Short mmCIF file of C-alpha atoms in Angstrom, two decimals:
data_model
loop_
_atom_site.label_atom_id
_atom_site.label_comp_id
_atom_site.label_asym_id
_atom_site.label_seq_id
_atom_site.Cartn_x
_atom_site.Cartn_y
_atom_site.Cartn_z
CA UNK Q 1 8.70 -14.97 -12.45
CA UNK Q 2 5.07 -16.12 -12.53
CA UNK Q 3 5.52 -17.27 -16.14
CA UNK Q 4 8.48 -19.40 -15.09
CA UNK Q 5 6.58 -20.93 -12.17
CA UNK Q 6 3.53 -21.68 -14.32
CA UNK Q 7 5.68 -23.38 -16.94
CA UNK Q 8 7.49 -25.47 -14.33
CA UNK Q 9 4.28 -26.60 -12.61
CA UNK Q 10 2.59 -27.40 -15.89
CA UNK Q 11 5.64 -29.30 -17.19
CA UNK Q 12 5.79 -31.28 -13.96
CA UNK Q 13 2.12 -32.14 -13.41
CA UNK Q 14 0.56 -31.78 -16.88
CA UNK Q 15 -2.77 -30.61 -15.46
CA UNK Q 16 -4.58 -27.28 -15.91
CA UNK Q 17 -3.58 -24.57 -13.43
CA UNK Q 18 -5.78 -22.09 -11.55
CA UNK Q 19 -4.11 -19.01 -10.05
CA UNK Q 20 -5.77 -17.96 -6.82
CA UNK Q 21 -5.14 -14.94 -4.62
CA UNK Q 22 -2.58 -13.09 -6.70
CA UNK Q 23 -2.09 -9.52 -5.57
CA UNK Q 24 -0.17 -6.93 -3.65
CA UNK Q 25 -0.45 -5.79 -0.05
CA UNK Q 26 0.14 -2.11 0.67
CA UNK Q 27 -0.67 0.61 3.18
CA UNK Q 28 -3.38 2.18 1.04
CA UNK Q 29 -4.55 5.73 1.73
CA UNK Q 30 -8.15 6.76 1.28
CA UNK Q 31 -8.38 10.08 -0.65
CA UNK Q 32 -11.21 12.36 -1.71
CA UNK Q 33 -11.41 13.08 -5.43
CA UNK Q 34 -12.57 16.44 -6.83
CA UNK Q 35 -16.01 14.90 -7.36
CA UNK Q 36 -16.19 14.19 -3.62
CA UNK Q 37 -15.88 10.42 -4.09
CA UNK Q 38 -13.60 8.60 -1.67
CA UNK Q 39 -11.20 6.12 -3.24
CA UNK Q 40 -7.63 4.80 -3.21
CA UNK Q 41 -5.27 5.66 -6.07
CA UNK Q 42 -3.46 2.32 -6.04
CA UNK Q 43 -1.55 2.48 -9.31
CA UNK Q 44 1.13 0.27 -7.70
CA UNK Q 45 -1.45 -2.55 -7.37
CA UNK Q 46 -2.64 -2.08 -10.94
CA UNK Q 47 0.96 -2.19 -12.23
CA UNK Q 48 1.69 -5.34 -10.22
CA UNK Q 49 -1.43 -7.14 -11.43
CA UNK Q 50 -1.02 -5.98 -15.03
CA UNK Q 51 2.57 -7.25 -15.17
CA UNK Q 52 1.51 -10.60 -13.71
CA UNK Q 53 -1.45 -11.00 -16.06
CA UNK Q 54 0.75 -10.21 -19.06
CA UNK Q 55 3.14 -12.94 -17.94
CA UNK Q 56 0.20 -15.34 -17.50
CA UNK Q 57 -0.73 -14.54 -21.09
CA UNK Q 58 2.82 -15.40 -22.18
CA UNK Q 59 2.64 -18.70 -20.26
CA UNK Q 60 -0.58 -19.54 -22.11
CA UNK Q 61 1.25 -18.86 -25.40
CA UNK Q 62 3.98 -21.24 -24.12
CA UNK Q 63 1.31 -23.95 -23.94
CA UNK Q 64 0.43 -23.78 -20.24
CA UNK Q 65 -3.25 -24.51 -19.67
CA UNK Q 66 -4.63 -21.89 -17.29
CA UNK Q 67 -8.27 -22.34 -16.30
CA UNK Q 68 -8.65 -19.32 -14.03
CA UNK Q 69 -7.21 -16.36 -12.18
CA UNK Q 70 -8.42 -14.51 -9.09
CA UNK Q 71 -7.13 -11.40 -7.40
CA UNK Q 72 -5.84 -11.71 -3.82
CA UNK Q 73 -8.99 -10.34 -2.35
CA UNK Q 74 -11.94 -8.44 -3.65
CA UNK Q 75 -12.27 -6.66 -0.32
CA UNK Q 76 -9.78 -5.69 2.38
CA UNK Q 77 -9.87 -8.18 5.22
CA UNK Q 78 -8.22 -8.66 8.59
CA UNK Q 79 -4.84 -10.40 8.44
CA UNK Q 80 -5.17 -14.01 9.55
CA UNK Q 81 -1.77 -13.96 11.27
CA UNK Q 82 -1.67 -10.50 12.88
CA UNK Q 83 -5.33 -9.36 13.06
CA UNK Q 84 -4.23 -6.11 11.42
CA UNK Q 85 -5.78 -4.24 8.54
CA UNK Q 86 -3.11 -1.59 8.02
CA UNK Q 87 -1.65 -3.58 5.11
CA UNK Q 88 -4.41 -4.03 2.54
CA UNK Q 89 -4.81 -6.46 -0.33
CA UNK Q 90 -8.32 -5.96 -1.71
CA UNK Q 91 -9.80 -3.99 -4.56
CA UNK Q 92 -12.35 -2.48 -2.20
CA UNK Q 93 -11.21 -0.39 0.76
CA UNK Q 94 -12.85 -1.06 4.14
CA UNK Q 95 -12.83 1.86 6.58
CA UNK Q 96 -11.49 -0.03 9.56
CA UNK Q 97 -8.34 0.49 11.63
CA UNK Q 98 -6.12 -2.01 13.40
CA UNK Q 99 -7.76 -1.13 16.73
CA UNK Q 100 -11.21 -2.02 15.34
CA UNK Q 101 -12.41 1.56 14.96
CA UNK Q 102 -13.84 2.93 11.74
CA UNK Q 103 -17.14 3.24 9.95
CA UNK Q 104 -16.76 -0.10 8.11
CA UNK Q 105 -17.92 1.64 4.92
CA UNK Q 106 -16.57 0.28 1.65
CA UNK Q 107 -14.96 2.30 -1.14
CA UNK Q 108 -13.97 1.03 -4.57
CA UNK Q 109 -10.27 1.52 -5.25
CA UNK Q 110 -8.91 2.58 -8.63
CA UNK Q 111 -7.78 -1.04 -9.08
CA UNK Q 112 -11.41 -2.20 -8.71
CA UNK Q 113 -12.44 -0.23 -11.79
CA UNK Q 114 -9.32 -1.30 -13.69
CA UNK Q 115 -9.84 -5.01 -12.91
CA UNK Q 116 -13.51 -4.73 -13.86
CA UNK Q 117 -12.34 -3.54 -17.31
CA UNK Q 118 -9.80 -6.38 -17.54
CA UNK Q 119 -12.65 -8.82 -17.00
CA UNK Q 120 -15.08 -7.00 -19.31
CA UNK Q 121 -12.55 -6.93 -22.18
CA UNK Q 122 -11.23 -10.44 -21.48
CA UNK Q 123 -7.79 -8.94 -20.91
CA UNK Q 124 -7.57 -6.86 -24.07
CA UNK Q 125 -6.93 -3.65 -22.09
CA UNK Q 126 -3.74 -5.11 -20.62
CA UNK Q 127 -1.73 -4.05 -23.63
CA UNK Q 128 -3.44 -0.69 -24.24
#
């Protein structure tokens, strides 16, 4: 779908496109790994972003000029419309609950490390 939208916008306006805040909101669960590290195993977010980035790559092959891409949020933040944090969008988990309680500590999600590799390899890992 994103490939189709990018092609339509580019065909219509003939200007470079910049994709901002693309991502997936979910009720992430903080888990402790065997090493003792706290993280979120958000493979669903990685799959969503990988599929979108592959379609962006196809749009570029179609001739669409893309000048940038950003994930929805680097860090979980309070919803602008509901003031809730139970549905999370970031690549970094913030220990905060809807009622405002929590330690406010930050933990890198699995998607953080994956996206870091996407950037480092300029997208080459998307097809690995």
